[in-house]
Coordinates of C-alpha atoms and ligand atoms in Angstrom, one line a residue:
X1 CA -94.8 32.2 87.5
X2 CA -93.0 35.6 87.2
X3 CA -90.4 35.9 84.5
X4 CA -87.0 36.2 86.2
X5 CA -84.1 38.4 85.2
X6 CA -80.8 39.3 86.8
X7 CA -78.7 42.4 87.1
X8 CA -76.0 43.8 89.3
X9 CA -77.8 46.9 90.4
X10 CA -81.6 47.3 90.3
X11 CA -82.5 51.0 90.1
X12 CA -85.9 52.2 90.9
X13 CA -86.8 55.6 89.3
X14 CA -85.6 57.3 86.0
X15 CA -85.3 60.8 87.5
X16 CA -81.9 62.5 87.6
X17 CA -80.7 60.3 90.5
X18 CA -81.5 57.0 88.9
X19 CA -80.4 57.9 85.3
X20 CA -77.1 59.5 86.4
X21 CA -76.3 56.5 88.7
X22 CA -76.9 54.1 85.9
X23 CA -74.6 56.1 83.6
X24 CA -71.8 56.3 86.2
X25 CA -72.1 52.6 86.9
X26 CA -71.9 51.8 83.2
X27 CA -68.6 53.7 83.0
X28 CA -67.3 51.4 85.7
X29 CA -68.5 48.4 83.8
X30 CA -71.4 47.7 86.2
X31 CA -74.8 46.6 84.7
X32 CA -78.1 47.9 85.9
X33 CA -81.8 47.9 85.0
X34 CA -83.9 51.0 85.7
X35 CA -87.6 50.5 86.6
X36 CA -89.7 53.7 86.0
X37 CA -93.3 54.0 87.0
X38 CA -94.2 56.6 84.3
X39 CA -93.7 56.7 80.5
X40 CA -90.9 58.4 78.7
X41 CA -92.9 61.4 77.5
X42 CA -94.1 62.1 81.1
X43 CA -90.6 61.9 82.5
X44 CA -89.1 64.1 79.8
X45 CA -91.7 66.8 80.1
X46 CA -91.6 67.3 83.9
X47 CA -90.6 71.0 84.6
X48 CA -88.4 71.3 87.7
X49 CA -85.0 72.5 88.7
X50 CA -82.9 75.0 86.7
X51 CA -79.6 75.6 88.5
X52 CA -76.6 73.3 88.3
X53 CA -73.7 73.6 90.7
X54 CA -70.2 73.5 89.2
X55 CA -69.7 70.1 90.8
X56 CA -72.8 68.8 89.1
X57 CA -71.7 70.1 85.7
X58 CA -68.3 68.4 86.3
X59 CA -70.0 65.1 87.2
X60 CA -72.2 65.3 84.1
X61 CA -69.1 65.9 82.0
X62 CA -67.3 62.9 83.6
X63 CA -70.4 60.9 82.7
X64 CA -70.0 62.0 79.1
X65 CA -73.4 63.7 78.9
X66 CA -72.4 67.4 79.0
X67 CA -72.0 68.2 75.3
X68 CA -75.4 70.0 74.9
X69 CA -75.1 71.4 78.4
X70 CA -71.9 73.2 77.4
X71 CA -73.5 74.4 74.2
X72 CA -76.8 75.6 75.6
X73 CA -76.3 76.0 79.3
X74 CA -76.0 79.6 80.6
X75 CA -73.0 80.1 82.9
X76 CA -73.9 82.6 85.7
X77 CA -71.2 84.4 87.7
X78 CA -73.6 85.6 90.3
X79 CA -77.2 86.2 91.5
X80 CA -79.0 89.3 92.7
X81 CA -80.9 89.7 96.0
X82 CA -83.6 92.4 95.8
X83 CA -84.7 93.5 99.3
X84 CA -85.5 96.7 101.2
X85 CA -85.8 98.6 98.0
X86 CA -82.4 97.8 96.6
X87 CA -80.7 95.1 94.5
X88 CA -77.5 93.5 95.8
X89 CA -75.3 91.4 93.5
X90 CA -73.6 88.4 95.0
X91 CA -70.6 87.8 92.8
X92 CA -69.8 84.1 92.9
X93 CA -66.8 84.2 90.6
X94 CA -65.1 86.9 92.6
X95 CA -66.0 85.5 96.0
X96 CA -65.4 81.8 95.3
X97 CA -63.8 81.5 91.9
X98 CA -66.8 79.3 90.9
X99 CA -70.0 79.7 88.8
X100 CA -73.4 77.9 88.4
X101 CA -75.0 76.9 85.1
X102 CA -78.6 77.4 84.2
X103 CA -79.8 74.3 82.3
X104 CA -83.2 72.8 82.9
X105 CA -83.6 69.5 84.7
X106 CA -85.8 68.5 81.8
X107 CA -82.7 68.8 79.5
X108 CA -80.4 66.9 81.9
X109 CA -83.0 64.2 82.0
X110 CA -83.3 64.1 78.2
X111 CA -79.5 63.9 77.8
X112 CA -79.2 61.1 80.3
X113 CA -82.1 59.1 78.7
X114 CA -80.6 59.5 75.3
X115 CA -77.2 58.2 76.6
X116 CA -78.8 55.3 78.4
X117 CA -80.8 54.2 75.4
X118 CA -77.8 54.5 73.1
X119 CA -76.5 51.2 74.5
X120 CA -76.0 51.5 78.2
X121 CA -78.9 49.3 79.3
X122 CA -82.6 49.0 79.7
X123 CA -85.2 51.4 81.2
X124 CA -88.4 49.6 81.9
X125 CA -91.1 52.3 81.4
X126 CA -94.4 52.0 83.1
X127 CA -93.2 49.4 85.6
X128 CA -96.2 49.0 87.9
X129 CA -96.4 47.9 91.6
X130 CA -92.6 47.8 92.1
X131 CA -92.0 45.9 95.4
X132 CA -88.7 45.4 97.2
X133 CA -87.8 42.1 98.7
X134 CA -85.1 40.5 100.9
X135 CA -82.8 43.6 101.3
X136 CA -81.2 41.9 104.3
X137 CA -80.2 38.9 102.2
X138 CA -77.4 38.6 99.7
X139 CA -80.0 38.1 96.9
X140 CA -82.5 41.0 97.1
X141 CA -85.0 41.2 94.3
X142 CA -87.6 43.5 92.8
X143 CA -91.0 42.3 91.8
X144 CA -93.0 44.4 89.3
X145 CA -95.6 44.3 86.5
X146 CA -95.2 45.5 83.0
X147 CA -97.8 45.2 80.2
X148 CA -99.8 43.0 82.6
X149 CA -96.9 40.5 83.1
X150 CA -95.4 39.7 86.5
X151 CA -91.6 40.0 86.5
X152 CA -88.8 39.6 89.0
X153 CA -85.4 41.3 88.9
X154 CA -82.8 39.6 91.1
X155 CA -80.0 42.0 92.0
X156 CA -76.8 42.3 94.0
X157 CA -77.8 45.7 95.2
X158 CA -80.9 48.0 94.9
X159 CA -80.8 51.8 94.5
X160 CA -83.9 53.6 95.6
X161 CA -84.0 56.6 93.3
X162 CA -87.8 57.0 93.2
X163 CA -88.3 60.4 94.7
X164 CA -90.2 61.5 97.7
X165 CA -93.3 59.5 97.0
X166 CA -91.6 56.3 96.0
X167 CA -91.6 52.8 97.5
X168 CA -87.9 52.6 98.5
X169 CA -87.9 54.7 101.7
X170 CA -90.9 52.9 103.2
X171 CA -89.0 49.6 102.5
X172 CA -86.4 50.4 105.2
X173 CA -87.6 48.8 108.5
X174 CA -89.2 51.4 110.7
X175 CA -87.0 50.3 113.6
X176 CA -83.7 51.3 111.9
X177 CA -84.7 54.7 110.7
X178 CA -85.5 58.2 111.8
X179 CA -87.0 61.1 109.9
X180 CA -86.6 64.9 110.4
X181 CA -89.1 67.2 108.8
X182 CA -90.1 70.8 108.6
X183 CA -93.0 72.1 106.6
X184 CA -93.6 75.7 105.7
X185 CA -96.9 77.6 105.7
X186 CA -96.5 78.6 102.1
X187 CA -95.7 77.2 98.6
X188 CA -94.3 78.4 95.3
X189 CA -96.4 79.2 92.3
X190 CA -94.3 78.8 89.2
X191 CA -94.8 80.0 85.7
X192 CA -92.9 79.1 82.5
X193 CA -93.3 81.4 79.5
X194 CA -91.6 81.9 76.1
X195 CA -90.5 85.4 76.8
X196 CA -87.0 86.8 77.3
X197 CA -85.8 86.9 80.9
X198 CA -85.9 90.2 82.7
X199 CA -82.3 90.0 83.8
X200 CA -79.1 88.2 82.8
X201 CA -78.9 86.7 86.3
X202 CA -81.4 85.2 88.7
X203 CA -83.2 87.7 91.0
X204 CA -84.3 86.5 94.5
X205 CA -86.7 89.1 95.9
X206 CA -87.8 89.6 99.5
X207 CA -90.9 91.8 99.5
X208 CA -93.6 92.7 102.0
X209 CA -96.1 91.0 99.7
X210 CA -94.0 87.8 99.7
X211 CA -91.0 86.3 98.0
X212 CA -90.5 86.3 94.2
X213 CA -87.8 84.7 92.0
X214 CA -86.9 85.6 88.4
X215 CA -85.2 82.7 86.7
X216 CA -84.9 81.4 83.2
X217 CA -84.3 78.3 81.0
X218 CA -82.8 80.1 77.9
X219 CA -82.5 83.5 76.4
X220 CA -86.1 83.1 75.1
X221 CA -87.7 81.2 78.0
X222 CA -88.4 82.6 81.5
X223 CA -89.2 80.9 84.7
X224 CA -90.7 82.9 87.5
X225 CA -92.0 82.0 91.0
X226 CA -93.9 83.7 93.7
X227 CA -94.6 82.7 97.3
X228 CA -98.3 81.8 97.7
X229 CA -100.6 80.5 100.4
X230 CA -101.0 76.7 100.7
X231 CA -104.7 77.0 100.1
X232 CA -104.4 79.1 96.9
X233 CA -105.5 77.5 93.6
X234 CA -104.0 77.9 90.1
X235 CA -107.4 79.1 88.8
X236 CA -107.1 82.1 91.2
X237 CA -103.9 83.1 89.3
X238 CA -104.7 84.0 85.7
X239 CA -101.5 85.0 83.8
X240 CA -102.3 88.7 84.0
X241 CA -102.7 88.7 87.8
X242 CA -99.4 86.7 88.2
X243 CA -97.4 89.1 86.0
X244 CA -98.8 92.1 87.9
X245 CA -97.8 90.5 91.2
X246 CA -94.3 89.6 89.9
X247 CA -93.8 93.3 88.8
X248 CA -94.8 94.5 92.3
X249 CA -92.6 92.0 94.2
X250 CA -89.5 92.2 91.9
X251 CA -89.6 96.0 92.3
X252 CA -89.8 99.1 90.2
X253 CA -86.2 98.8 89.1
X254 CA -87.0 95.4 87.4
X255 CA -90.7 95.7 86.4
X256 CA -90.0 97.6 83.2
X257 CA -87.7 94.8 82.0
X258 CA -90.3 92.1 82.5
X259 CA -91.7 90.8 79.2
X260 CA -95.1 89.2 79.8
X261 CA -96.7 86.5 77.7
X262 CA -98.9 83.4 77.9
X263 CA -97.8 80.7 80.4
X264 CA -96.9 77.4 79.0
X265 CA -96.8 75.8 82.4
X266 CA -98.1 76.9 85.8
X267 CA -98.0 74.9 89.0
X268 CA -98.0 75.2 92.8
X269 CA -95.5 73.3 94.9
X270 CA -95.5 73.1 98.7
X271 CA -92.1 73.7 100.5
X272 CA -90.6 71.1 102.7
X273 CA -87.4 70.2 104.5
X274 CA -87.1 66.5 105.1
X275 CA -84.3 64.0 105.8
X276 CA -84.6 60.2 106.4
X277 CA -81.7 58.5 108.0
X278 CA -79.9 56.2 107.5
X279 CA -79.8 56.3 103.6
X280 CA -79.0 52.5 103.5
X281 CA -80.1 49.3 105.0
X282 CA -78.8 45.8 104.0
X283 CA -78.5 46.0 100.2
X284 CA -80.9 48.9 99.7
X285 CA -79.4 52.4 99.1
X286 CA -81.5 55.6 98.9
X287 CA -80.4 58.5 96.7
X288 CA -81.9 61.9 95.9
X289 CA -85.4 63.0 96.8
X290 CA -86.1 59.4 98.0
X291 CA -84.0 60.3 101.1
X292 CA -84.3 64.0 101.4
X293 CA -86.2 67.1 100.3
X294 CA -85.1 70.7 100.4
X295 CA -87.2 73.8 99.8
X296 CA -86.2 75.1 96.3
X297 CA -84.9 78.5 97.6
X298 CA -81.3 77.3 97.6
X299 CA -81.5 75.4 94.2
X300 CA -80.1 72.3 95.9
X301 CA -82.4 69.3 95.2
X302 CA -81.1 68.1 91.9
X303 CA -77.5 68.9 93.0
X304 CA -77.9 66.7 96.0
X305 CA -79.2 63.9 93.9
X306 CA -76.0 64.2 91.9
X307 CA -73.7 64.2 94.9
X308 CA -75.5 61.2 96.4
X309 CA -75.1 59.1 93.2
X310 CA -71.5 60.1 92.9
X311 CA -70.8 58.6 96.3
X312 CA -72.9 55.6 95.6
X313 CA -71.3 54.9 92.2
X314 CA -67.8 55.2 93.7
X315 CA -68.7 52.8 96.5
X316 CA -70.2 50.2 94.2
X317 CA -67.2 50.5 91.9
X318 CA -64.8 49.8 94.8
X319 CA -66.9 46.8 95.6
X320 CA -66.9 45.3 92.1
X321 CA -63.3 46.2 91.2
X322 CA -61.4 45.7 94.4
X323 CA -63.8 43.7 96.6
X324 CA -63.6 46.7 99.1
X325 CA -66.8 47.5 100.9
X326 CA -65.6 50.3 103.1
X327 CA -67.2 53.0 100.9
X328 CA -70.4 51.1 100.7
X329 CA -70.6 50.8 104.5
X330 CA -69.9 54.5 104.8
X331 CA -72.3 55.6 102.1
X332 CA -75.1 57.0 104.3
X333 CA -72.7 58.9 106.6
X334 CA -70.8 60.3 103.6
X335 CA -73.9 61.4 101.8
X336 CA -75.6 62.8 104.8
X337 CA -72.7 65.0 105.8
X338 CA -73.3 66.9 102.6
X339 CA -77.1 66.7 102.7
X340 CA -77.3 68.3 106.1
X341 CA -75.3 71.3 105.0
X342 CA -77.5 71.8 102.0
X343 CA -80.6 71.4 104.2
X344 CA -79.2 74.1 106.4
X345 CA -78.5 76.5 103.5
X346 CA -81.9 75.8 101.8
X347 CA -83.7 76.4 105.1
X348 CA -81.7 79.6 105.8
X349 CA -82.3 81.0 102.3
X350 CA -86.0 80.2 102.7
X351 CA -86.3 81.9 106.1
X352 CA -84.3 84.9 104.9
X353 CA -86.3 85.7 101.9
X354 CA -90.0 84.7 102.5
X355 CA -92.6 86.7 104.2
X356 CA -93.1 84.9 107.4
X357 CA -94.3 87.4 110.0
X358 CA -96.2 90.7 110.1
X359 CA -94.1 93.7 109.1
X360 CA -94.2 95.2 112.6
X361 CA -92.9 92.0 114.3
X362 CA -89.5 91.5 115.9
X363 CA -88.9 88.5 113.5
X364 CA -89.5 90.7 110.5
X365 CA -87.0 93.2 111.9
X366 CA -84.4 90.4 112.3
X367 CA -84.9 89.4 108.7
X368 CA -84.4 93.0 107.6
X369 CA -81.3 93.3 109.7
X370 CA -79.9 90.1 108.3
X371 CA -80.5 91.3 104.7
X372 CA -78.8 94.6 105.6
X373 CA -75.9 92.8 107.1
X374 CA -75.6 90.7 103.9
X375 CA -75.5 93.9 101.9
X376 CA -72.7 95.3 104.0
X377 CA -70.5 92.3 104.7
X378 CA -68.2 90.6 102.3
X379 CA -67.9 87.7 104.8
X380 CA -71.7 87.2 104.8
X381 CA -71.8 87.3 101.0
X382 CA -69.0 84.8 100.8
X383 CA -71.0 82.4 103.0
X384 CA -74.0 82.7 100.7
X385 CA -71.8 82.3 97.5
X386 CA -69.9 79.3 98.8
X387 CA -73.0 77.4 99.6
X388 CA -74.9 78.5 96.5
X389 CA -72.2 77.3 94.1
X390 CA -72.1 74.1 96.0
X391 CA -69.9 72.6 98.7
X392 CA -67.3 70.2 97.4
X393 CA -68.1 66.5 97.1
Ligands
RFL401 P1 -87.3 62.6 91.0 O1 -86.9 63.6 89.9 O2 -88.6 62.8 91.7 O3 -87.4 61.2 90.2 C1 -87.9 60.0 90.8 C2 -88.4 59.1 89.7 O4 -88.9 57.9 90.3 C3 -90.1 57.5 89.7 N1 -90.9 56.7 90.6 C4 -91.0 55.4 90.5 N2 -90.6 54.5 89.7 C5 -90.9 53.2 89.8 N3 -91.7 52.7 90.9 C6 -92.2 53.6 91.8 N4 -92.9 53.2 92.8 C7 -91.8 55.0 91.6 N5 -92.2 56.1 92.4 C8 -91.6 57.1 91.7 C9 -90.8 58.9 89.3 O5 -91.7 58.8 88.3 C10 -89.5 59.7 88.9 O6 -89.3 59.5 87.5 O7 -86.2 62.3 92.0 P2 -84.6 62.4 91.9 O8 -84.1 61.6 90.8 O9 -84.1 62.1 93.3 O10 -84.3 64.0 91.5 C11 -84.6 65.0 92.5 C12 -84.9 66.3 91.7 O11 -85.9 66.0 90.8 C13 -85.4 67.4 92.7 O12 -84.6 67.4 93.9 C14 -85.4 68.8 92.1 O13 -86.3 68.9 91.0 C15 -85.6 69.8 93.1 N6 -85.7 71.2 92.6 C16 -84.5 71.9 92.3 N7 -83.3 71.3 92.5 C17 -82.2 72.0 92.1 O14 -81.1 71.4 92.3 N8 -82.2 73.3 91.6 C18 -83.4 73.9 91.4 O15 -83.3 75.0 90.8 C19 -84.6 73.3 91.8 N9 -85.8 73.8 91.6 C20 -86.9 71.8 92.3 C21 -86.9 73.2 91.9 C22 -88.1 71.2 92.6 C23 -89.3 71.8 92.3 N10 -90.5 71.0 92.6 C24 -91.6 71.0 91.7 C25 -90.5 70.1 93.6 C26 -88.1 73.8 91.6 C27 -89.3 73.2 91.9 C28 -90.6 73.9 91.7
PHB402 C1 -85.6 77.4 88.5 O1 -85.2 78.1 87.6 O2 -86.5 76.6 88.4 C2 -85.1 77.7 89.9 C3 -84.0 78.5 90.0 C4 -83.5 78.8 91.3 C5 -84.1 78.2 92.4 C6 -85.2 77.4 92.3 C7 -85.7 77.1 91.0 O3 -83.7 78.5 93.7

């Protein structure tokens, strides 16, 4: 017989979506249990996103987990686009009055785990074979195994925050859902190194050899990416080759400012646009990468996870405090309205900046013209800035 427990909201996944949801629910007096497939060290070490929209920073502040973020996060007033031999600065503060903050997802995750474990409720690490049952009933439950023991968690609601490869999305009946997907014929090769960044702001570079991005984690830690083929292997990119390629793609203005050093992490990620609709069925609600993926060019993935859980926490709070289920019923539509706009922006940034076609093609000329237009039009720059700093939630 499985050991049985009960909670109000069962959360699958201790990524940013699951952890932030749990924190927001706690502030509304709602209990939850988080089931996470991996161990704490693994979750805390995963290197991923780096850019937080102002709305995400505000939400983390509301959640009471922004103290270190305010101390260590780097507030950026703009980004640079390097293309056609020149660097164009997009001034977010001037164009929108808003900024973004560079603070690693790893740090957000650590802050949220620390808050959770300081008394908010349990995280079950290394929860194996999580299975979702009876989402169409009033008493859904999760079955899982931990330390070899079968357990059951009976819930009022289940939040699927288990990322793109999790078990939540497949638990929605096929007949109710629809998916939209676009894959890209290239990936990003990322490198993390303990060297000072080459620039105070991020540089997105469009180059005939392919896209490159100069980012950072702190004044002493840099994060760089280059567009690579899907069949390329990490072993083909020793550090020296990668630094040489970055210097070429970021351009001769920037190359002298690049400090090189040994990589402390290197990985290849494929690019994908993906949306699964609806984001709810019965008593199961999806949030974050479990429901949608954006290519990283717009820096939107983590920020979408934050806006999803904001909507979901607010809806669950209305249910528990006022018995009002209007927001819960509207959750998928509310979240998707924002998701689709971020999908559009991420796709547009990807298509604008990557090498997709031979130099002499019509499409490459269109890309060039669009970059030229961006350089000459305040209206076009405002569109980019407004989307990059994040649409309101
Ligand atoms: P996560 O972070 O994938 O967390 C899901 C958690 O669920 C667990 N899990 C399970 N647990 C229990 N049972 C199961 N069956 C489970 N299956 C999975 C996993 O172990 C994990 O702990 O999803 P979440 O919370 O939705 O968060 C999404 C973000 O992580 C993601 O969107 C961003 O990292 C995307 N992203 C970026 N987003 C930004 O906002 N700004 C950026 O600058 C940015 N850069 C990036 C990125 C993603 C990248 N990669 C590697 C995909 C750069 C890169 C290279
Ligand atoms: C990062 O620092 O990891 C990063 C920054 C901007 C992006 C994607 C990733 O668009």
